[in-house]
PDB file of C-alpha atoms and ligand atoms in Angstrom:
ATOM      1  CA  MET A   1      -8.674  -8.270  -1.931  1.00 42.00           C
ATOM      2  CA  TYR A   2      -6.365 -11.046  -0.964  1.00 62.00           C
ATOM      3  CA  PRO A   3      -3.492 -10.383  -0.260  1.00 69.00           C
ATOM      4  CA  TYR A   4      -4.606  -7.257   1.538  1.00 78.00           C
ATOM      5  CA  PHE A   5      -3.578  -5.096   4.483  1.00 85.00           C
ATOM      6  CA  PRO A   6      -4.622  -7.110   7.590  1.00 86.00           C
ATOM      7  CA  PRO A   7      -6.084  -4.204   9.662  1.00 90.00           C
ATOM      8  CA  TYR A   8      -9.092  -3.945   7.297  1.00 92.00           C
ATOM      9  CA  ARG A   9     -10.243  -7.273   8.628  1.00 92.00           C
ATOM     10  CA  THR A  10      -9.340  -6.551  12.265  1.00 93.00           C
ATOM     11  CA  ILE A  11     -11.158  -3.217  12.408  1.00 92.00           C
ATOM     12  CA  THR A  12     -14.202  -4.624  10.670  1.00 93.00           C
ATOM     13  CA  LEU A  13     -14.435  -7.424  13.227  1.00 94.00           C
ATOM     14  CA  LEU A  14     -13.852  -4.919  16.034  1.00 93.00           C
ATOM     15  CA  MET A  15     -16.913  -3.005  14.803  1.00 91.00           C
ATOM     16  CA  GLU A  16     -18.849  -6.284  14.775  1.00 95.00           C
ATOM     17  CA  GLY A  17     -18.987  -6.333  11.012  1.00 96.00           C
ATOM     18  CA  THR A  18     -18.348  -9.264   8.734  1.00 96.00           C
ATOM     19  CA  THR A  19     -15.810  -9.332   5.948  1.00 95.00           C
ATOM     20  CA  ILE A  20     -16.032 -10.598   2.411  1.00 95.00           C
ATOM     21  CA  GLU A  21     -12.605 -11.058   0.878  1.00 93.00           C
ATOM     22  CA  VAL A  22     -12.268 -10.914  -2.872  1.00 94.00           C
ATOM     23  CA  PRO A  23      -8.954 -12.379  -4.083  1.00 92.00           C
ATOM     24  CA  LEU A  24      -6.681 -10.378  -6.346  1.00 92.00           C
ATOM     25  CA  LEU A  25      -6.451 -11.376  -9.992  1.00 92.00           C
ATOM     26  CA  GLU A  26      -3.608 -13.541 -11.319  1.00 89.00           C
ATOM     27  CA  ASN A  27      -1.622 -10.416 -12.161  1.00 88.00           C
ATOM     28  CA  HIS A  28      -1.901  -9.251  -8.522  1.00 89.00           C
ATOM     29  CA  THR A  29      -4.273  -6.369  -9.222  1.00 92.00           C
ATOM     30  CA  TYR A  30      -7.753  -5.787  -7.831  1.00 95.00           C
ATOM     31  CA  ASN A  31     -10.661  -7.789  -9.131  1.00 95.00           C
ATOM     32  CA  LEU A  32     -13.084  -4.854  -9.217  1.00 97.00           C
ATOM     33  CA  GLU A  33     -15.688  -6.883 -11.104  1.00 97.00           C
ATOM     34  CA  GLY A  34     -15.472  -9.532  -8.400  1.00 97.00           C
ATOM     35  CA  ILE A  35     -15.914  -6.887  -5.704  1.00 97.00           C
ATOM     36  CA  LEU A  36     -18.980  -5.496  -7.513  1.00 98.00           C
ATOM     37  CA  THR A  37     -20.491  -8.962  -7.648  1.00 98.00           C
ATOM     38  CA  ALA A  38     -19.788  -9.516  -3.931  1.00 98.00           C
ATOM     39  CA  ILE A  39     -21.702  -6.390  -2.858  1.00 98.00           C
ATOM     40  CA  ASN A  40     -25.007  -7.133  -1.107  1.00 97.00           C
ATOM     41  CA  GLU A  41     -27.607  -5.051   0.736  1.00 97.00           C
ATOM     42  CA  ASN A  42     -25.567  -5.241   3.956  1.00 97.00           C
ATOM     43  CA  THR A  43     -22.342  -4.000   2.393  1.00 98.00           C
ATOM     44  CA  LYS A  44     -21.192  -0.776   4.033  1.00 96.00           C
ATOM     45  CA  LEU A  45     -17.541  -0.234   3.208  1.00 97.00           C
ATOM     46  CA  ILE A  46     -15.190  -1.421   0.504  1.00 97.00           C
ATOM     47  CA  PHE A  47     -11.468  -1.146   1.230  1.00 97.00           C
ATOM     48  CA  ILE A  48      -9.236  -0.480  -1.714  1.00 97.00           C
ATOM     49  CA  CYS A  49      -5.539   0.043  -1.222  1.00 97.00           C
ATOM     50  CA  ASN A  50      -3.903   1.937  -4.067  1.00 97.00           C
ATOM     51  CA  PRO A  51      -0.972   1.301  -4.487  1.00 97.00           C
ATOM     52  CA  ASN A  52      -1.706  -2.040  -2.894  1.00 96.00           C
ATOM     53  CA  ASN A  53       0.288  -3.354   0.049  1.00 95.00           C
ATOM     54  CA  PRO A  54       1.938  -5.931  -0.322  1.00 94.00           C
ATOM     55  CA  THR A  55       1.861  -6.144  -4.135  1.00 95.00           C
ATOM     56  CA  GLY A  56       2.751  -2.536  -5.063  1.00 97.00           C
ATOM     57  CA  THR A  57       0.255  -2.635  -7.927  1.00 96.00           C
ATOM     58  CA  ILE A  58      -2.066   0.256  -8.852  1.00 97.00           C
ATOM     59  CA  LEU A  59      -5.461   0.453 -10.463  1.00 96.00           C
ATOM     60  CA  ALA A  60      -5.502   1.341 -14.138  1.00 90.00           C
ATOM     61  CA  GLU A  61      -6.538   4.840 -15.089  1.00 78.00           C
ATOM     62  CA  ASN A  62     -10.344   5.270 -15.165  1.00 89.00           C
ATOM     63  CA  GLU A  63     -10.853   1.765 -13.781  1.00 93.00           C
ATOM     64  CA  LEU A  64     -11.548   3.139 -10.321  1.00 94.00           C
ATOM     65  CA  GLU A  65     -13.845   5.869 -11.603  1.00 95.00           C
ATOM     66  CA  LEU A  66     -15.900   3.347 -13.516  1.00 96.00           C
ATOM     67  CA  PHE A  67     -16.084   1.226 -10.368  1.00 97.00           C
ATOM     68  CA  LEU A  68     -17.199   4.206  -8.250  1.00 97.00           C
ATOM     69  CA  LYS A  69     -19.934   4.897 -10.787  1.00 97.00           C
ATOM     70  CA  SER A  70     -21.117   1.297 -10.593  1.00 97.00           C
ATOM     71  CA  ILE A  71     -21.446   0.782  -6.834  1.00 97.00           C
ATOM     72  CA  PRO A  72     -24.898   1.096  -5.250  1.00 97.00           C
ATOM     73  CA  PRO A  73     -25.644   4.252  -3.217  1.00 95.00           C
ATOM     74  CA  HIS A  74     -25.482   2.599   0.213  1.00 96.00           C
ATOM     75  CA  VAL A  75     -21.794   1.708  -0.187  1.00 98.00           C
ATOM     76  CA  ILE A  76     -18.741   3.836   0.662  1.00 98.00           C
ATOM     77  CA  VAL A  77     -15.244   3.178  -0.630  1.00 98.00           C
ATOM     78  CA  VAL A  78     -12.311   3.618   1.734  1.00 97.00           C
ATOM     79  CA  LEU A  79      -9.355   4.402  -0.468  1.00 98.00           C
ATOM     80  CA  ASP A  80      -6.148   3.621   1.364  1.00 98.00           C
ATOM     81  CA  GLU A  81      -3.480   5.847  -0.138  1.00 98.00           C
ATOM     82  CA  ALA A  82      -0.598   5.115   2.235  1.00 98.00           C
ATOM     83  CA  TYR A  83       1.803   4.897  -0.728  1.00 98.00           C
ATOM     84  CA  VAL A  84       0.080   7.238  -3.183  1.00 98.00           C
ATOM     85  CA  GLU A  85       2.945   9.746  -3.250  1.00 97.00           C
ATOM     86  CA  PHE A  86       5.151   7.126  -4.901  1.00 98.00           C
ATOM     87  CA  ILE A  87       2.921   6.813  -7.993  1.00 97.00           C
ATOM     88  CA  ASP A  88       4.980   8.258 -10.808  1.00 95.00           C
ATOM     89  CA  ARG A  89       2.343   8.873 -13.469  1.00 94.00           C
ATOM     90  CA  GLU A  90       1.363  12.206 -14.958  1.00 91.00           C
ATOM     91  CA  ARG A  91      -2.069  13.423 -13.906  1.00 92.00           C
ATOM     92  CA  TYR A  92      -2.913  10.142 -12.155  1.00 95.00           C
ATOM     93  CA  ARG A  93      -6.158  10.832 -10.315  1.00 96.00           C
ATOM     94  CA  THR A  94      -6.247  10.114  -6.592  1.00 96.00           C
ATOM     95  CA  GLY A  95      -8.689  10.226  -3.675  1.00 97.00           C
ATOM     96  CA  ILE A  96      -8.702  13.992  -3.537  1.00 96.00           C
ATOM     97  CA  ASP A  97     -10.040  14.181  -7.100  1.00 96.00           C
ATOM     98  CA  TYR A  98     -12.767  11.647  -6.373  1.00 96.00           C
ATOM     99  CA  VAL A  99     -13.830  13.383  -3.155  1.00 97.00           C
ATOM    100  CA  LYS A 100     -13.965  16.760  -4.922  1.00 96.00           C
ATOM    101  CA  GLU A 101     -16.071  15.242  -7.690  1.00 96.00           C
ATOM    102  CA  GLY A 102     -18.577  13.979  -5.139  1.00 96.00           C
ATOM    103  CA  TYR A 103     -17.881  10.254  -5.311  1.00 97.00           C
ATOM    104  CA  PRO A 104     -18.647   8.190  -2.172  1.00 97.00           C
ATOM    105  CA  VAL A 105     -15.006   7.984  -1.160  1.00 98.00           C
ATOM    106  CA  ILE A 106     -13.075   8.424   2.074  1.00 98.00           C
ATOM    107  CA  PHE A 107      -9.366   8.541   1.382  1.00 98.00           C
ATOM    108  CA  VAL A 108      -6.780   7.954   4.061  1.00 98.00           C
ATOM    109  CA  ARG A 109      -3.139   8.924   3.975  1.00 98.00           C
ATOM    110  CA  THR A 110      -0.230   8.620   6.334  1.00 98.00           C
ATOM    111  CA  PHE A 111       3.021  10.315   7.268  1.00 98.00           C
ATOM    112  CA  SER A 112       4.562   6.892   7.985  1.00 97.00           C
ATOM    113  CA  LYS A 113       5.849   6.116   4.516  1.00 97.00           C
ATOM    114  CA  LEU A 114       7.180   8.835   2.207  1.00 97.00           C
ATOM    115  CA  TYR A 115       7.658  11.233   5.124  1.00 96.00           C
ATOM    116  CA  GLY A 116       9.333   8.653   7.368  1.00 95.00           C
ATOM    117  CA  LEU A 117       7.332   9.606  10.468  1.00 97.00           C
ATOM    118  CA  ALA A 118       5.918   6.180  11.356  1.00 95.00           C
ATOM    119  CA  GLY A 119       6.816   6.524  15.042  1.00 94.00           C
ATOM    120  CA  THR A 120       4.789   9.714  15.450  1.00 96.00           C
ATOM    121  CA  ARG A 121       1.520   7.930  14.498  1.00 95.00           C
ATOM    122  CA  ILE A 122      -0.034  10.588  12.296  1.00 97.00           C
ATOM    123  CA  GLY A 123      -2.130  10.480   9.182  1.00 96.00           C
ATOM    124  CA  TYR A 124      -5.365  11.944   7.876  1.00 96.00           C
ATOM    125  CA  ALA A 125      -8.592  11.239   6.072  1.00 96.00           C
ATOM    126  CA  ALA A 126     -10.722  13.378   3.780  1.00 97.00           C
ATOM    127  CA  ALA A 127     -14.267  12.903   2.555  1.00 97.00           C
ATOM    128  CA  ARG A 128     -17.531  14.753   2.171  1.00 95.00           C
ATOM    129  CA  VAL A 129     -18.800  16.442   5.348  1.00 95.00           C
ATOM    130  CA  GLU A 130     -21.466  13.840   6.253  1.00 95.00           C
ATOM    131  CA  TYR A 131     -18.907  11.052   6.318  1.00 96.00           C
ATOM    132  CA  ILE A 132     -16.473  13.074   8.417  1.00 95.00           C
ATOM    133  CA  GLU A 133     -19.225  14.013  10.888  1.00 96.00           C
ATOM    134  CA  THR A 134     -19.978  10.326  11.348  1.00 93.00           C
ATOM    135  CA  ILE A 135     -16.306   9.551  11.918  1.00 91.00           C
ATOM    136  CA  GLN A 136     -16.008  12.460  14.378  1.00 92.00           C
ATOM    137  CA  ALA A 137     -18.812  10.991  16.468  1.00 92.00           C
ATOM    138  CA  VAL A 138     -16.806   7.845  17.199  1.00 87.00           C
ATOM    139  CA  ARG A 139     -13.233   9.042  16.821  1.00 86.00           C
ATOM    140  CA  GLU A 140     -10.994   9.055  19.876  1.00 85.00           C
ATOM    141  CA  PRO A 141     -10.815  12.665  21.035  1.00 84.00           C
ATOM    142  CA  PHE A 142      -7.062  12.608  21.681  1.00 83.00           C
ATOM    143  CA  SER A 143      -5.922  10.704  18.623  1.00 85.00           C
ATOM    144  CA  ALA A 144      -2.937  12.779  17.501  1.00 91.00           C
ATOM    145  CA  ASN A 145      -0.552  14.775  19.634  1.00 93.00           C
ATOM    146  CA  ARG A 146       0.903  18.234  19.011  1.00 95.00           C
ATOM    147  CA  ILE A 147       4.439  16.998  18.481  1.00 96.00           C
ATOM    148  CA  ALA A 148       3.152  14.754  15.681  1.00 97.00           C
ATOM    149  CA  HIS A 149       1.208  17.719  14.214  1.00 96.00           C
ATOM    150  CA  ALA A 150       4.370  19.843  14.238  1.00 97.00           C
ATOM    151  CA  GLY A 151       6.323  17.041  12.579  1.00 97.00           C
ATOM    152  CA  ALA A 152       3.685  16.492   9.914  1.00 98.00           C
ATOM    153  CA  LEU A 153       3.480  20.194   9.045  1.00 97.00           C
ATOM    154  CA  ALA A 154       7.259  20.475   8.848  1.00 97.00           C
ATOM    155  CA  ALA A 155       7.383  17.340   6.654  1.00 97.00           C
ATOM    156  CA  LEU A 156       4.852  18.807   4.204  1.00 97.00           C
ATOM    157  CA  ASP A 157       7.054  21.881   3.825  1.00 97.00           C
ATOM    158  CA  ASP A 158      10.266  19.956   3.313  1.00 97.00           C
ATOM    159  CA  GLN A 159      10.070  19.627  -0.448  1.00 97.00           C
ATOM    160  CA  GLU A 160      13.782  18.955  -0.711  1.00 97.00           C
ATOM    161  CA  TYR A 161      13.506  15.828   1.448  1.00 96.00           C
ATOM    162  CA  ILE A 162      10.400  14.672  -0.449  1.00 97.00           C
ATOM    163  CA  ASN A 163      12.139  15.059  -3.806  1.00 97.00           C
ATOM    164  CA  LYS A 164      15.248  13.300  -2.568  1.00 97.00           C
ATOM    165  CA  SER A 165      13.245  10.359  -1.169  1.00 97.00           C
ATOM    166  CA  LEU A 166      11.231   9.954  -4.361  1.00 97.00           C
ATOM    167  CA  ARG A 167      14.315  10.227  -6.548  1.00 97.00           C
ATOM    168  CA  GLU A 168      16.294   7.701  -4.528  1.00 97.00           C
ATOM    169  CA  ASN A 169      13.362   5.305  -4.250  1.00 98.00           C
ATOM    170  CA  LYS A 170      12.884   5.352  -8.020  1.00 97.00           C
ATOM    171  CA  ARG A 171      16.559   4.834  -8.755  1.00 98.00           C
ATOM    172  CA  GLU A 172      17.060   2.075  -6.183  1.00 98.00           C
ATOM    173  CA  MET A 173      13.809   0.336  -7.112  1.00 98.00           C
ATOM    174  CA  LEU A 174      14.919   0.048 -10.742  1.00 97.00           C
ATOM    175  CA  GLU A 175      18.364  -1.183  -9.753  1.00 97.00           C
ATOM    176  CA  LEU A 176      17.058  -3.710  -7.206  1.00 98.00           C
ATOM    177  CA  THR A 177      14.353  -4.963  -9.587  1.00 98.00           C
ATOM    178  CA  ASN A 178      16.938  -5.633 -12.305  1.00 97.00           C
ATOM    179  CA  LYS A 179      19.331  -7.380  -9.939  1.00 97.00           C
ATOM    180  CA  LEU A 180      16.619  -9.581  -8.437  1.00 97.00           C
ATOM    181  CA  LYS A 181      15.430 -10.531 -11.909  1.00 97.00           C
ATOM    182  CA  THR A 182      18.998 -11.413 -12.901  1.00 96.00           C
ATOM    183  CA  LEU A 183      19.085 -13.770  -9.913  1.00 95.00           C
ATOM    184  CA  GLY A 184      16.012 -15.509 -11.322  1.00 95.00           C
ATOM    185  CA  PHE A 185      13.308 -14.092  -9.070  1.00 96.00           C
ATOM    186  CA  ASP A 186       9.996 -12.771 -10.369  1.00 97.00           C
ATOM    187  CA  VAL A 187       9.405  -9.100  -9.582  1.00 97.00           C
ATOM    188  CA  ILE A 188       6.278  -7.289 -10.639  1.00 93.00           C
ATOM    189  CA  GLU A 189       6.214  -3.575 -11.402  1.00 95.00           C
ATOM    190  CA  SER A 190       5.802  -1.657  -8.165  1.00 97.00           C
ATOM    191  CA  HIS A 191       4.375   1.821  -7.596  1.00 98.00           C
ATOM    192  CA  ALA A 192       5.365   1.989  -3.937  1.00 98.00           C
ATOM    193  CA  ASN A 193       8.577   1.836  -1.876  1.00 98.00           C
ATOM    194  CA  PHE A 194       8.757  -1.942  -1.756  1.00 98.00           C
ATOM    195  CA  LEU A 195       8.867  -4.870  -4.162  1.00 98.00           C
ATOM    196  CA  PHE A 196       6.630  -7.931  -4.249  1.00 97.00           C
ATOM    197  CA  VAL A 197       8.952 -10.750  -5.153  1.00 97.00           C
ATOM    198  CA  ASP A 198       8.418 -14.407  -5.964  1.00 96.00           C
ATOM    199  CA  MET A 199      11.553 -15.934  -4.441  1.00 94.00           C
ATOM    200  CA  LYS A 200      10.817 -19.305  -6.105  1.00 91.00           C
ATOM    201  CA  GLU A 201      11.412 -21.305  -2.941  1.00 89.00           C
ATOM    202  CA  HIS A 202      10.013 -21.517   0.545  1.00 90.00           C
ATOM    203  CA  VAL A 203      10.267 -17.940   1.674  1.00 94.00           C
ATOM    204  CA  MET A 204      10.552 -18.690   5.410  1.00 94.00           C
ATOM    205  CA  VAL A 205      13.821 -20.571   4.902  1.00 93.00           C
ATOM    206  CA  LEU A 206      15.217 -17.745   2.818  1.00 94.00           C
ATOM    207  CA  SER A 207      14.035 -14.983   5.132  1.00 95.00           C
ATOM    208  CA  GLN A 208      15.541 -16.725   8.146  1.00 96.00           C
ATOM    209  CA  ALA A 209      18.856 -17.126   6.343  1.00 95.00           C
ATOM    210  CA  LEU A 210      18.754 -13.429   5.417  1.00 96.00           C
ATOM    211  CA  MET A 211      18.047 -12.548   9.033  1.00 96.00           C
ATOM    212  CA  GLN A 212      21.417 -14.087   9.904  1.00 95.00           C
ATOM    213  CA  GLU A 213      22.926 -11.520   7.542  1.00 94.00           C
ATOM    214  CA  GLY A 214      21.088  -8.699   9.287  1.00 95.00           C
ATOM    215  CA  ILE A 215      18.405  -8.308   6.606  1.00 97.00           C
ATOM    216  CA  LEU A 216      14.683  -8.339   7.284  1.00 97.00           C
ATOM    217  CA  ILE A 217      12.274  -9.067   4.463  1.00 97.00           C
ATOM    218  CA  ARG A 218       8.542  -9.633   4.894  1.00 96.00           C
ATOM    219  CA  PRO A 219       7.465 -13.179   3.967  1.00 95.00           C
ATOM    220  CA  CYS A 220       3.899 -13.191   2.636  1.00 92.00           C
ATOM    221  CA  ILE A 221       3.037 -16.467   4.378  1.00 90.00           C
ATOM    222  CA  ALA A 222       0.221 -14.821   6.335  1.00 84.00           C
ATOM    223  CA  TRP A 223      -1.458 -14.123   2.994  1.00 83.00           C
ATOM    224  CA  GLY A 224      -1.201 -17.781   2.024  1.00 84.00           C
ATOM    225  CA  LEU A 225       1.712 -17.213  -0.341  1.00 89.00           C
ATOM    226  CA  GLN A 226       4.546 -19.665   0.228  1.00 92.00           C
ATOM    227  CA  SER A 227       7.243 -18.181  -1.978  1.00 94.00           C
ATOM    228  CA  HIS A 228       6.484 -14.450  -2.050  1.00 96.00           C
ATOM    229  CA  ALA A 229       8.056 -11.698   0.017  1.00 96.00           C
ATOM    230  CA  ARG A 230       7.633  -7.965   0.309  1.00 97.00           C
ATOM    231  CA  ILE A 231      11.031  -6.317   0.229  1.00 98.00           C
ATOM    232  CA  SER A 232      11.380  -2.654   1.140  1.00 97.00           C
ATOM    233  CA  ILE A 233      13.636  -0.554  -1.047  1.00 97.00           C
ATOM    234  CA  GLY A 234      16.604   0.289   1.143  1.00 95.00           C
ATOM    235  CA  THR A 235      19.532   2.608   0.686  1.00 96.00           C
ATOM    236  CA  SER A 236      22.017   1.746  -2.017  1.00 97.00           C
ATOM    237  CA  GLU A 237      24.264  -0.007   0.552  1.00 97.00           C
ATOM    238  CA  GLN A 238      21.380  -1.979   2.043  1.00 97.00           C
ATOM    239  CA  ASN A 239      20.213  -3.147  -1.365  1.00 98.00           C
ATOM    240  CA  LYS A 240      23.746  -4.177  -2.298  1.00 97.00           C
ATOM    241  CA  LEU A 241      24.005  -6.177   0.921  1.00 97.00           C
ATOM    242  CA  LEU A 242      20.721  -7.926   0.082  1.00 97.00           C
ATOM    243  CA  ILE A 243      21.926  -8.920  -3.372  1.00 97.00           C
ATOM    244  CA  LYS A 244      25.313 -10.017  -2.026  1.00 96.00           C
ATOM    245  CA  SER A 245      23.626 -12.138   0.652  1.00 96.00           C
ATOM    246  CA  LEU A 246      21.219 -13.703  -1.836  1.00 95.00           C
ATOM    247  CA  LYS A 247      24.129 -14.639  -4.105  1.00 94.00           C
ATOM    248  CA  LYS A 248      25.965 -16.143  -1.153  1.00 92.00           C
ATOM    249  CA  LEU A 249      22.897 -18.183  -0.127  1.00 89.00           C
ATOM    250  CA  GLU A 250      22.403 -19.429  -3.675  1.00 81.00           C
ATOM    251  CA  LYS A 251      25.825 -21.054  -3.535  1.00 67.00           C
ATOM    252  CA  ILE A 252      25.083 -23.104  -0.435  1.00 55.00           C
TER     253      ILE A 252
HETATM  254  C1  PLP B   1       1.472   1.901   6.569  1.00 85.43           C
HETATM  255  C2  PLP B   1       0.133   1.719   6.066  1.00 85.43           C
HETATM  256  C3  PLP B   1      -0.963   2.428   6.585  1.00 85.43           C
HETATM  257  C4  PLP B   1      -0.913   3.445   7.665  1.00 85.43           C
HETATM  258  O1  PLP B   1       0.033   3.298   8.603  1.00 85.43           O
HETATM  259  P1  PLP B   1       0.090   4.215   9.887  1.00 85.43           P
HETATM  260  O2  PLP B   1       1.524   4.101  10.259  1.00 85.43           O
HETATM  261  O3  PLP B   1      -0.833   3.602  10.854  1.00 85.43           O
HETATM  262  O4  PLP B   1      -0.308   5.589   9.489  1.00 85.43           O
HETATM  263  C5  PLP B   1      -2.200   2.213   6.036  1.00 85.43           C
HETATM  264  N1  PLP B   1      -2.378   1.344   5.046  1.00 85.43           N
HETATM  265  C6  PLP B   1      -1.362   0.659   4.505  1.00 85.43           C
HETATM  266  C7  PLP B   1      -1.636  -0.248   3.392  1.00 85.43           C
HETATM  267  C8  PLP B   1      -0.076   0.800   5.005  1.00 85.43           C
HETATM  268  O5  PLP B   1       0.905   0.091   4.472  1.00 85.43           O
END
């Protein structure tokens, strides 16, 4: 799963496990066949991030279900759905469907992204009872505070804010994608609130120059990618500033 979300590795090592990393395919999507082949008798968990951070790609319909049907019974899939609310596809099946249908899935979600509550540190997981009982046995007893609970409940009820965020993200993502492509960068279709962009040059140089303009992008150097960056979709003004700054830098 390379590039993948770094905590999967950290928490595995913390639990004295070992990791097997299966690189993404050329088109930046999961190599589910490769993951299947990498499973051995010691495999316990498989982390799948859908939409994937940092690429923004999603698994094709039915691809995941087929995969879940193919894994051996001693393996559990952790489906990281931090960005799932941004998937704009009719009847796209998510973790909740797979859990209800009895697949060996634990899905995890967060209030840090769509709901904008990253600072409150709240999210949740759902799975069949046996899995949750196991998690409960080792979970920190005081993991989420009441202020965060109140915020999360209020956020779930605030449909107006949710709709507005999704609408603006979709509009700005389209606009930013087109502008970046016009500037000659490669942008792949994203299903999240960020873009995975091939900036076609050493991304550290570019990101440092952008920092001087007050813009932070995420170079993907840590994932071994020299010219890729993850760029969050900002407000209309922020995105315009990014494009303006990129044009200015191009001229130098
Ligand atoms: C943000 C994020 C999370 C969860 O973040 P928290 O703020 O800790 O809830 C999980 N997975 C991915 C891929 C993320 O990007």
